[in-house]
mmCIF file of C-alpha atoms in Angstrom:
data_model
loop_
_atom_site.group_PDB
_atom_site.id
_atom_site.type_symbol
_atom_site.label_atom_id
_atom_site.label_comp_id
_atom_site.label_asym_id
_atom_site.label_seq_id
_atom_site.Cartn_x
_atom_site.Cartn_y
_atom_site.Cartn_z
ATOM 1 C CA GLY A 1 0.736 19.622 12.781
ATOM 2 C CA ASP A 2 -2.058 19.618 9.594
ATOM 3 C CA SER A 3 -5.574 21.551 10.879
ATOM 4 C CA VAL A 4 -8.277 21.919 8.990
ATOM 5 C CA THR A 5 -10.456 25.057 10.302
ATOM 6 C CA GLN A 6 -14.187 25.762 9.606
ATOM 7 C CA MET A 7 -16.768 28.435 9.991
ATOM 8 C CA GLU A 8 -18.430 28.006 13.337
ATOM 9 C CA GLY A 9 -21.761 27.068 13.162
ATOM 10 C CA PRO A 10 -25.284 26.165 13.216
ATOM 11 C CA VAL A 11 -25.947 27.473 10.267
ATOM 12 C CA THR A 12 -29.748 28.295 9.481
ATOM 13 C CA LEU A 13 -30.711 28.663 6.446
ATOM 14 C CA SER A 14 -34.333 28.439 4.654
ATOM 15 C CA GLU A 15 -35.353 25.890 1.662
ATOM 16 C CA GLU A 16 -33.551 27.070 -2.047
ATOM 17 C CA ALA A 17 -31.287 29.265 -0.155
ATOM 18 C CA PHE A 18 -27.556 28.951 -0.999
ATOM 19 C CA LEU A 19 -25.050 27.438 0.812
ATOM 20 C CA THR A 20 -21.133 27.829 1.267
ATOM 21 C CA ILE A 21 -19.519 26.614 4.243
ATOM 22 C CA ASN A 22 -15.741 27.485 4.615
ATOM 23 C CA CYS A 23 -13.064 25.138 4.678
ATOM 24 C CA THR A 24 -9.056 25.987 4.929
ATOM 25 C CA TYR A 25 -6.654 23.801 5.668
ATOM 26 C CA THR A 26 -3.017 24.191 7.269
ATOM 27 C CA ALA A 27 -0.666 20.900 5.965
ATOM 28 C CA THR A 28 2.854 20.022 4.925
ATOM 29 C CA GLY A 29 2.488 18.999 0.855
ATOM 30 C CA TYR A 30 -0.449 18.010 -0.435
ATOM 31 C CA PRO A 31 -3.083 16.208 0.844
ATOM 32 C CA SER A 32 -6.455 15.219 -0.389
ATOM 33 C CA LEU A 33 -9.487 16.844 0.912
ATOM 34 C CA PHE A 34 -12.886 15.634 1.994
ATOM 35 C CA TRP A 35 -16.397 16.598 3.010
ATOM 36 C CA TYR A 36 -18.028 14.152 4.950
ATOM 37 C CA VAL A 37 -21.742 14.596 6.285
ATOM 38 C CA GLN A 38 -23.646 13.197 9.787
ATOM 39 C CA TYR A 39 -27.226 12.764 10.572
ATOM 40 C CA PRO A 40 -28.568 12.860 14.074
ATOM 41 C CA GLY A 41 -27.636 9.357 15.095
ATOM 42 C CA GLU A 42 -25.219 8.148 12.570
ATOM 43 C CA GLY A 43 -21.525 7.987 11.388
ATOM 44 C CA LEU A 44 -19.497 10.014 9.255
ATOM 45 C CA GLN A 45 -21.024 9.596 5.171
ATOM 46 C CA LEU A 46 -18.615 10.586 2.834
ATOM 47 C CA LEU A 47 -20.127 13.330 0.685
ATOM 48 C CA LEU A 48 -16.955 14.517 -2.593
ATOM 49 C CA LYS A 49 -13.561 13.969 -2.557
ATOM 50 C CA ALA A 50 -10.524 15.597 -4.284
ATOM 51 C CA THR A 51 -6.900 14.809 -4.617
ATOM 52 C CA LYS A 52 -4.705 17.420 -6.676
ATOM 53 C CA ALA A 53 -5.199 21.008 -6.875
ATOM 54 C CA ASP A 54 -7.713 22.593 -9.050
ATOM 55 C CA ASP A 55 -9.916 19.306 -8.373
ATOM 56 C CA LYS A 56 -13.718 19.345 -8.011
ATOM 57 C CA GLY A 57 -15.872 17.219 -5.897
ATOM 58 C CA SER A 58 -19.029 17.061 -6.485
ATOM 59 C CA ASN A 59 -22.735 15.046 -5.176
ATOM 60 C CA LYS A 60 -25.727 15.675 -4.659
ATOM 61 C CA GLY A 61 -26.000 19.153 -5.598
ATOM 62 C CA PHE A 62 -22.766 20.180 -3.316
ATOM 63 C CA GLU A 63 -19.226 20.946 -5.020
ATOM 64 C CA ALA A 64 -16.161 21.576 -3.644
ATOM 65 C CA THR A 65 -12.669 22.854 -5.469
ATOM 66 C CA TYR A 66 -9.065 22.349 -3.790
ATOM 67 C CA ARG A 67 -8.180 25.798 -4.238
ATOM 68 C CA LYS A 68 -4.197 25.614 -3.312
ATOM 69 C CA GLU A 69 -3.068 29.239 -3.942
ATOM 70 C CA THR A 70 -5.640 29.962 -0.712
ATOM 71 C CA THR A 71 -6.023 26.101 1.036
ATOM 72 C CA SER A 72 -9.162 25.932 0.820
ATOM 73 C CA PHE A 73 -11.664 23.744 0.169
ATOM 74 C CA HIS A 74 -15.363 25.623 0.055
ATOM 75 C CA LEU A 75 -18.302 23.548 0.146
ATOM 76 C CA GLU A 76 -21.172 25.003 -1.869
ATOM 77 C CA LYS A 77 -25.086 23.907 -2.615
ATOM 78 C CA GLY A 78 -27.282 26.249 -5.498
ATOM 79 C CA SER A 79 -30.552 25.140 -3.503
ATOM 80 C CA VAL A 80 -30.808 23.489 -0.392
ATOM 81 C CA GLN A 81 -33.435 20.956 1.320
ATOM 82 C CA VAL A 82 -34.563 20.240 4.988
ATOM 83 C CA SER A 83 -33.389 17.042 4.032
ATOM 84 C CA ASP A 84 -29.594 18.130 4.123
ATOM 85 C CA SER A 85 -29.948 19.369 7.721
ATOM 86 C CA ALA A 86 -26.640 17.455 9.097
ATOM 87 C CA VAL A 87 -22.913 18.392 10.502
ATOM 88 C CA TYR A 88 -20.713 18.892 7.633
ATOM 89 C CA PHE A 89 -16.714 18.145 8.289
ATOM 90 C CA CYS A 90 -14.165 18.907 6.506
ATOM 91 C CA ALA A 91 -10.602 16.532 6.377
ATOM 92 C CA LEU A 92 -7.903 16.207 5.073
ATOM 93 C CA ARG A 93 -6.010 13.311 4.430
ATOM 94 C CA ASP A 94 -1.778 13.572 5.294
ATOM 95 C CA TYR A 95 0.729 11.726 3.734
ATOM 96 C CA GLY A 96 0.571 9.814 6.690
ATOM 97 C CA GLN A 97 -2.713 8.603 5.191
ATOM 98 C CA ASN A 98 -4.093 9.656 8.997
ATOM 99 C CA PHE A 99 -7.839 12.463 8.833
ATOM 100 C CA VAL A 100 -7.608 14.838 10.217
ATOM 101 C CA PHE A 101 -11.399 16.515 10.478
ATOM 102 C CA GLY A 102 -12.518 19.922 11.021
ATOM 103 C CA PRO A 103 -14.732 20.741 14.357
ATOM 104 C CA GLY A 104 -18.106 19.974 11.998
ATOM 105 C CA THR A 105 -20.465 22.699 10.988
ATOM 106 C CA ARG A 106 -23.978 22.365 12.079
ATOM 107 C CA LEU A 107 -26.416 23.223 9.063
ATOM 108 C CA SER A 108 -30.162 23.284 9.855
ATOM 109 C CA VAL A 109 -32.434 23.821 6.508
ATOM 110 C CA LEU A 110 -36.336 25.368 7.848
ATOM 111 C CA PRO A 111 -39.166 24.436 5.702
ATOM 112 C CA GLU B 1 -21.274 -5.260 -0.212
ATOM 113 C CA THR B 2 -21.400 -5.221 3.704
ATOM 114 C CA GLY B 3 -20.884 -2.137 5.089
ATOM 115 C CA VAL B 4 -18.354 -1.370 8.501
ATOM 116 C CA THR B 5 -20.146 -2.434 11.625
ATOM 117 C CA GLN B 6 -19.446 -1.593 15.566
ATOM 118 C CA SER B 7 -21.042 -3.163 18.471
ATOM 119 C CA PRO B 8 -22.012 -2.324 20.761
ATOM 120 C CA THR B 9 -24.377 0.687 19.706
ATOM 121 C CA HIS B 10 -24.380 1.774 23.434
ATOM 122 C CA LEU B 11 -22.621 1.664 26.748
ATOM 123 C CA ILE B 12 -22.347 2.583 30.185
ATOM 124 C CA LYS B 13 -19.240 2.103 31.950
ATOM 125 C CA THR B 14 -17.802 3.225 35.765
ATOM 126 C CA ARG B 15 -14.856 5.017 36.249
ATOM 127 C CA GLY B 16 -11.268 2.729 35.689
ATOM 128 C CA GLN B 17 -12.646 -0.127 33.998
ATOM 129 C CA GLN B 18 -11.990 -1.540 31.379
ATOM 130 C CA VAL B 19 -13.739 -1.748 27.563
ATOM 131 C CA THR B 20 -13.669 -3.384 24.454
ATOM 132 C CA LEU B 21 -15.373 -2.001 21.610
ATOM 133 C CA ARG B 22 -15.666 -4.130 18.259
ATOM 134 C CA CYS B 23 -15.928 -3.646 14.396
ATOM 135 C CA SER B 24 -16.277 -5.629 10.949
ATOM 136 C CA SER B 25 -14.508 -3.304 8.304
ATOM 137 C CA GLN B 26 -16.278 -2.932 5.434
ATOM 138 C CA SER B 27 -15.550 -5.953 3.023
ATOM 139 C CA GLY B 28 -12.531 -5.957 0.637
ATOM 140 C CA HIS B 29 -11.023 -3.011 2.660
ATOM 141 C CA ASN B 30 -7.874 -3.386 4.136
ATOM 142 C CA THR B 31 -6.969 -0.924 6.765
ATOM 143 C CA VAL B 32 -9.454 0.431 10.085
ATOM 144 C CA SER B 33 -8.946 3.615 12.156
ATOM 145 C CA TRP B 34 -10.276 4.423 15.274
ATOM 146 C CA TYR B 35 -11.873 7.878 16.184
ATOM 147 C CA GLN B 36 -13.153 9.495 19.356
ATOM 148 C CA GLN B 37 -15.411 11.496 18.650
ATOM 149 C CA ALA B 38 -16.429 14.315 21.710
ATOM 150 C CA LEU B 39 -19.981 16.265 22.262
ATOM 151 C CA GLY B 40 -19.582 18.706 19.506
ATOM 152 C CA GLN B 41 -16.780 18.338 18.108
ATOM 153 C CA GLY B 42 -14.789 16.665 14.856
ATOM 154 C CA PRO B 43 -13.775 12.697 14.994
ATOM 155 C CA GLN B 44 -9.914 12.543 16.264
ATOM 156 C CA PHE B 45 -7.417 9.896 15.270
ATOM 157 C CA ILE B 46 -6.729 7.766 17.780
ATOM 158 C CA PHE B 47 -4.422 5.038 15.642
ATOM 159 C CA GLN B 48 -4.823 3.041 12.430
ATOM 160 C CA TYR B 49 -3.776 -0.829 11.808
ATOM 161 C CA TYR B 50 -2.979 -2.418 8.464
ATOM 162 C CA ARG B 51 -1.798 -6.513 8.357
ATOM 163 C CA GLU B 52 -2.579 -6.539 12.035
ATOM 164 C CA GLU B 53 0.294 -3.857 12.715
ATOM 165 C CA GLU B 54 -0.873 -0.444 14.298
ATOM 166 C CA ASN B 55 -0.083 1.980 11.770
ATOM 167 C CA GLY B 56 -0.016 5.623 13.188
ATOM 168 C CA ARG B 57 -1.214 6.439 16.623
ATOM 169 C CA GLY B 58 -3.011 9.888 17.233
ATOM 170 C CA ASN B 59 -2.154 11.849 20.486
ATOM 171 C CA PHE B 60 -4.037 9.666 22.538
ATOM 172 C CA PRO B 61 -2.470 7.298 26.351
ATOM 173 C CA PRO B 62 -0.884 3.683 26.151
ATOM 174 C CA ARG B 63 -4.196 2.793 28.190
ATOM 175 C CA PHE B 64 -5.567 3.387 24.252
ATOM 176 C CA SER B 65 -4.816 -0.003 23.048
ATOM 177 C CA GLY B 66 -5.937 -1.405 19.365
ATOM 178 C CA LEU B 67 -5.955 -5.815 17.174
ATOM 179 C CA GLN B 68 -7.231 -5.693 13.730
ATOM 180 C CA PHE B 69 -7.158 -9.681 12.856
ATOM 181 C CA PRO B 70 -6.598 -11.549 9.688
ATOM 182 C CA ASN B 71 -9.777 -11.070 8.824
ATOM 183 C CA TYR B 72 -9.548 -7.127 9.474
ATOM 184 C CA SER B 73 -12.164 -6.918 12.036
ATOM 185 C CA SER B 74 -10.341 -4.806 14.356
ATOM 186 C CA GLU B 75 -11.020 -4.392 18.094
ATOM 187 C CA LEU B 76 -10.571 -0.973 20.450
ATOM 188 C CA ASN B 77 -9.800 -1.797 24.073
ATOM 189 C CA VAL B 78 -9.585 1.121 26.380
ATOM 190 C CA ASN B 79 -8.543 0.776 30.326
ATOM 191 C CA ALA B 80 -8.630 2.651 33.181
ATOM 192 C CA LEU B 81 -11.376 4.539 31.893
ATOM 193 C CA GLU B 82 -12.046 8.294 32.782
ATOM 194 C CA LEU B 83 -14.968 10.216 32.968
ATOM 195 C CA ASP B 84 -13.519 12.556 30.053
ATOM 196 C CA ASP B 85 -13.496 9.000 27.798
ATOM 197 C CA SER B 86 -17.136 9.080 27.739
ATOM 198 C CA ALA B 87 -17.454 10.291 23.442
ATOM 199 C CA LEU B 88 -18.350 8.796 20.493
ATOM 200 C CA TYR B 89 -16.394 6.164 19.258
ATOM 201 C CA LEU B 90 -16.021 5.805 15.550
ATOM 202 C CA CYS B 91 -14.521 2.707 13.063
ATOM 203 C CA ALA B 92 -13.562 3.215 10.333
ATOM 204 C CA SER B 93 -12.090 1.154 7.179
ATOM 205 C CA SER B 94 -10.049 1.945 3.375
ATOM 206 C CA LEU B 95 -7.751 0.811 1.313
ATOM 207 C CA ALA B 96 -4.134 1.484 1.239
ATOM 208 C CA GLY B 97 -3.647 4.315 -0.113
ATOM 209 C CA SER B 98 -3.305 7.927 -0.122
ATOM 210 C CA ASN B 99 -6.937 9.021 -2.040
ATOM 211 C CA SER B 100 -9.156 5.839 -0.775
ATOM 212 C CA PRO B 101 -11.762 7.545 1.547
ATOM 213 C CA LEU B 102 -12.583 6.002 5.080
ATOM 214 C CA HIS B 103 -16.202 4.131 5.286
ATOM 215 C CA PHE B 104 -17.501 4.996 9.134
ATOM 216 C CA GLY B 105 -19.588 2.681 10.867
ATOM 217 C CA ASN B 106 -22.476 4.263 13.165
ATOM 218 C CA GLY B 107 -20.136 4.750 16.218
ATOM 219 C CA THR B 108 -20.530 2.876 19.891
ATOM 220 C CA ARG B 109 -21.530 5.884 22.124
ATOM 221 C CA LEU B 110 -19.580 5.248 25.292
ATOM 222 C CA THR B 111 -20.110 6.908 28.612
ATOM 223 C CA VAL B 112 -18.132 7.119 31.404
ATOM 224 C CA THR B 113 -19.657 7.663 35.190
#
C-alpha cells in the first residue's frame, strides 16, 4: 500500500537557521502531496501542497517541490523562527482520495 | 467561514464502554473523514463519508462506525472500548476531488482507563 517516510526528529535549530525536513513516498500512480503542521493542542493545518510533478508548493516562507524521479517532497525554509516550532507531517492523497500521513517530525527552534 | 468543530474536546471512558464523538464540517464541504492519532504518531485513516455513505475505510475493526448527516456533520462511534483506543481523534472535511486538501478540527482527546 501507499506509505510516507519522514526524517526522524526531533530537529533542533537556532533561530534564522536553514531547515530541511526530508519526505519520501511510495504510491501507485501520481498522488497529490501535502505538508501539514500541528501546533501543541491543536489539529493539523495545511501548510502547502503540490498536485503534479515539478510543482512547487509554498507558504509562510516554507516550500517543497514534487520530485517524481526521486519520489520526494522535502520541506525547506531559509530562516526559521521560534514560532515555527511544531510537528510537521508529510502526506499524500491517493486515487482513492484517502490521505496517508507520515509519522511526523518535531521541530524545536531556539532563540 | 466556519471551520471544522469537534466535541467534546476531552473525554475519559472505561474499557468496554461506548463513545460517540461529533464533528461539524467546514461550510461548503461535502466530505468528512476521521483519523486516529496516537501519541507521537501520524494520523491513521479510519473512514470517510460522502453523501451520507461510507466511501473509504482504513484498517480499523467494525466496532468503529460512523454517520454523516444531511448537513454534512458527522459522528464517530466506538463500541467495546479498549485501552489502545486512547488517542486524539481528528475529524477533517473537504470537497470531493483529488486535489482538495483536508481541513482539520482540533480533535477530541479520548482516554480509556
